[in-house]
């Protein structure tokens, strides 16, 4: 059986950053397994700029951001197997993978980092009545067609969902000569970044219809049109507001789901809100030696944060690999969201943490002039006014290690006060 | 003339109201929370610029297209003219990261450069 100190599953920005950090921390034998034919992950198809402002201080496109990490990986002795799909993780941290050249591989790993990214919510998850006409696809699939294969999937387009990928594709299709009729968003606000609404929709003269959804698709072989309708506060279509729009393509940008089949099979506990693993501040899951980072852990909107989080996981895994007593379990302080906060990552913090901890979270609604607080019992350990909080933008607060170590109650709560 | 716009200089996204005269000169900006909003409104009204990212056809590469970007932001009004030029070109592989594929596109003084290698 092959043996490695660290096996990283997924060679996107998360996997590469985690492997690089672990290497920097002195881990010897590292292997990255990637099912695609090259490293880079989803960034390869995200050709627009806006990546790396935090991490590199310049605005790069997705492939440029990935390229910098690919080059760094190539400069180390980190081993990479592409076209290799991980199919299972067995007890004792054995990774099962397959590829065409070597067939089935069983790899023993002292530590494993899960970095499989996320996928888009497909049409089936939505339940729109209508036939199975061609021309209905996720925005990410369309992005791949246009940006990788140079193929235009349609000419007259309706986009359902105002997530960032949908917004980016609205501009992309318009630049390539298609007509984007409208972007419909079920919620009363957009899930995308403001900058994308301005530069992808306003710039291109594409209307954004809030509180609106597609209720029916038309066409048998090929999509011919969709019926849209406004929705009430319970997100139910309002009778009488139906409108038919002719189009040959419907793109769905209705959210991303972490790709956690492997994680579940490995017996890792999943947070029902993030759909990612429950982790501590080192990004270690409940299974000793198994770590998770990037979009497989929580859906990020900025790749820069993916890189940061993955450095944390890489460092955590390195510490674990070098530790003498791997089964030692310290007590956790649990971190809970409350009120307007939807989720917080990490969900647990070691009581004896020696480093300050960044808590990443998302809110449930748009709040103006709110205050973020972190409390434990009656004690306030962090409080800061925020002029604007929105579900589309991930936020973080930093809690001090000494504050965590001094807690009587082994629980802290993150909430928005308005 | 009154123009409404959203400031994108930071994630707060203030709604700005800009008052312009006949010569498109900014008379006043309201709705901004900080000074950067005023600057943003001035830039947007007098000389709005954008980065353009797209793909260009490749001859003899492992994939049919390669991603490209403008080496600097170009006037917003020239985006579609630039797209026409880019879509009429075919470049030969191999292509290096950052290689200039079209220089001085549409007399903007800006180049079209590769954002990947192939
Ligand atoms: C369609 C789409 C478009 C996006 N556009 C943007 C954008 O414009 N801007 C932005 O900031 N963010 C964007 N994102 C979010 C983006 O995914 C993250 O910023 C970042 O790429 C996440 O990095 P990651 O490494 O966690 O995941 P990914 O980049 O998705 O990488 C995961 C890798 O794991 C591999 N993998 C998965 N399962 C296995 C397995 N079983 N075995 C082996 N390998 C496996 C995959 O092939 C992939 O290469 C987009 C996401 C999607 C899905
Ligand atoms: S005006 Fe200032 S605070 Fe408001 S969005 Fe612009 S930069 Fe941000």
GROMACS .gro file of N, CA and C and ligand atoms in nm, chain A residues 194 387, chain B residues 6-16 29 31-40, ligand 2:
model
   80
  194UNK      N    1  -2.261   4.332  -0.466
  194UNK     CA    2  -2.311   4.457  -0.523
  194UNK      C    3  -2.233   4.495  -0.649
  387UNK      N    4  -2.197   4.877   0.938
  387UNK     CA    5  -2.293   4.959   0.863
  387UNK      C    6  -2.385   4.874   0.776
  424UNK      N    7  -2.502   5.312  -0.798
  424UNK     CA    8  -2.458   5.246  -0.676
  424UNK      C    9  -2.306   5.253  -0.670
  425UNK      N   10  -2.253   5.303  -0.560
  425UNK     CA   11  -2.108   5.309  -0.544
  425UNK      C   12  -2.056   5.167  -0.517
  426UNK      N   13  -1.951   5.127  -0.590
  426UNK     CA   14  -1.896   4.994  -0.566
  426UNK      C   15  -1.751   5.002  -0.516
  427UNK      N   16  -1.714   5.119  -0.464
  427UNK     CA   17  -1.577   5.134  -0.413
  427UNK      C   18  -1.556   5.053  -0.285
  428UNK      N   19  -1.664   5.016  -0.219
  428UNK     CA   20  -1.655   4.924  -0.104
  428UNK      C   21  -1.786   4.848  -0.094
  429UNK      N   22  -1.790   4.740  -0.013
  429UNK     CA   23  -1.911   4.655  -0.013
  429UNK      C   24  -2.038   4.720   0.042
  430UNK      N   25  -2.026   4.837   0.103
  430UNK     CA   26  -2.144   4.903   0.158
  430UNK      C   27  -2.246   4.935   0.049
  431UNK      N   28  -2.200   4.970  -0.070
  431UNK     CA   29  -2.289   4.991  -0.183
  431UNK      C   30  -2.388   5.105  -0.166
  432UNK      N   31  -2.339   5.225  -0.132
  432UNK     CA   32  -2.427   5.340  -0.112
  432UNK      C   33  -2.498   5.377  -0.243
  433UNK      N   34  -2.625   5.418  -0.230
  433UNK     CA   35  -2.701   5.466  -0.345
  433UNK      C   36  -2.667   5.614  -0.363
  434UNK      N   37  -2.605   5.650  -0.474
  434UNK     CA   38  -2.564   5.787  -0.496
  434UNK      C   39  -2.662   5.857  -0.591
  447UNK      N   40  -2.294   6.550  -0.546
  447UNK     CA   41  -2.312   6.407  -0.519
  447UNK      C   42  -2.375   6.395  -0.381
  449UNK      N   43  -2.578   6.103  -0.094
  449UNK     CA   44  -2.604   5.961  -0.065
  449UNK      C   45  -2.478   5.885  -0.030
  450UNK      N   46  -2.362   5.946  -0.055
  450UNK     CA   47  -2.236   5.876  -0.023
  450UNK      C   48  -2.206   5.885   0.126
  451UNK      N   49  -2.143   5.781   0.178
  451UNK     CA   50  -2.108   5.778   0.320
  451UNK      C   51  -1.967   5.833   0.340
  452UNK      N   52  -1.883   5.819   0.238
  452UNK     CA   53  -1.747   5.868   0.254
  452UNK      C   54  -1.700   5.935   0.125
  453UNK      N   55  -1.582   5.995   0.131
  453UNK     CA   56  -1.529   6.072   0.017
  453UNK      C   57  -1.509   5.988  -0.108
  454UNK      N   58  -1.476   5.860  -0.089
  454UNK     CA   59  -1.450   5.775  -0.205
  454UNK      C   60  -1.571   5.767  -0.296
  455UNK      N   61  -1.689   5.778  -0.237
  455UNK     CA   62  -1.813   5.774  -0.313
  455UNK      C   63  -1.820   5.891  -0.411
  456UNK      N   64  -1.773   6.007  -0.367
  456UNK     CA   65  -1.774   6.125  -0.451
  456UNK      C   66  -1.680   6.104  -0.570
  457UNK      N   67  -1.562   6.052  -0.540
  457UNK     CA   68  -1.464   6.025  -0.646
  457UNK      C   69  -1.521   5.925  -0.746
  458UNK      N   70  -1.585   5.820  -0.690
  458UNK     CA   71  -1.644   5.717  -0.776
  458UNK      C   72  -1.746   5.780  -0.871
  538LIG     S1   73  -1.963   5.601  -0.065
  538LIG    FE1   74  -1.794   5.527   0.060
  538LIG     S2   75  -1.899   5.396   0.208
  538LIG    FE2   76  -2.046   5.425   0.044
  538LIG     S3   77  -2.010   5.251  -0.096
  538LIG    FE3   78  -1.882   5.420  -0.169
  538LIG     S4   79  -1.684   5.383  -0.073
  538LIG    FE4   80  -1.832   5.261   0.041
   0.00000   0.00000   0.00000
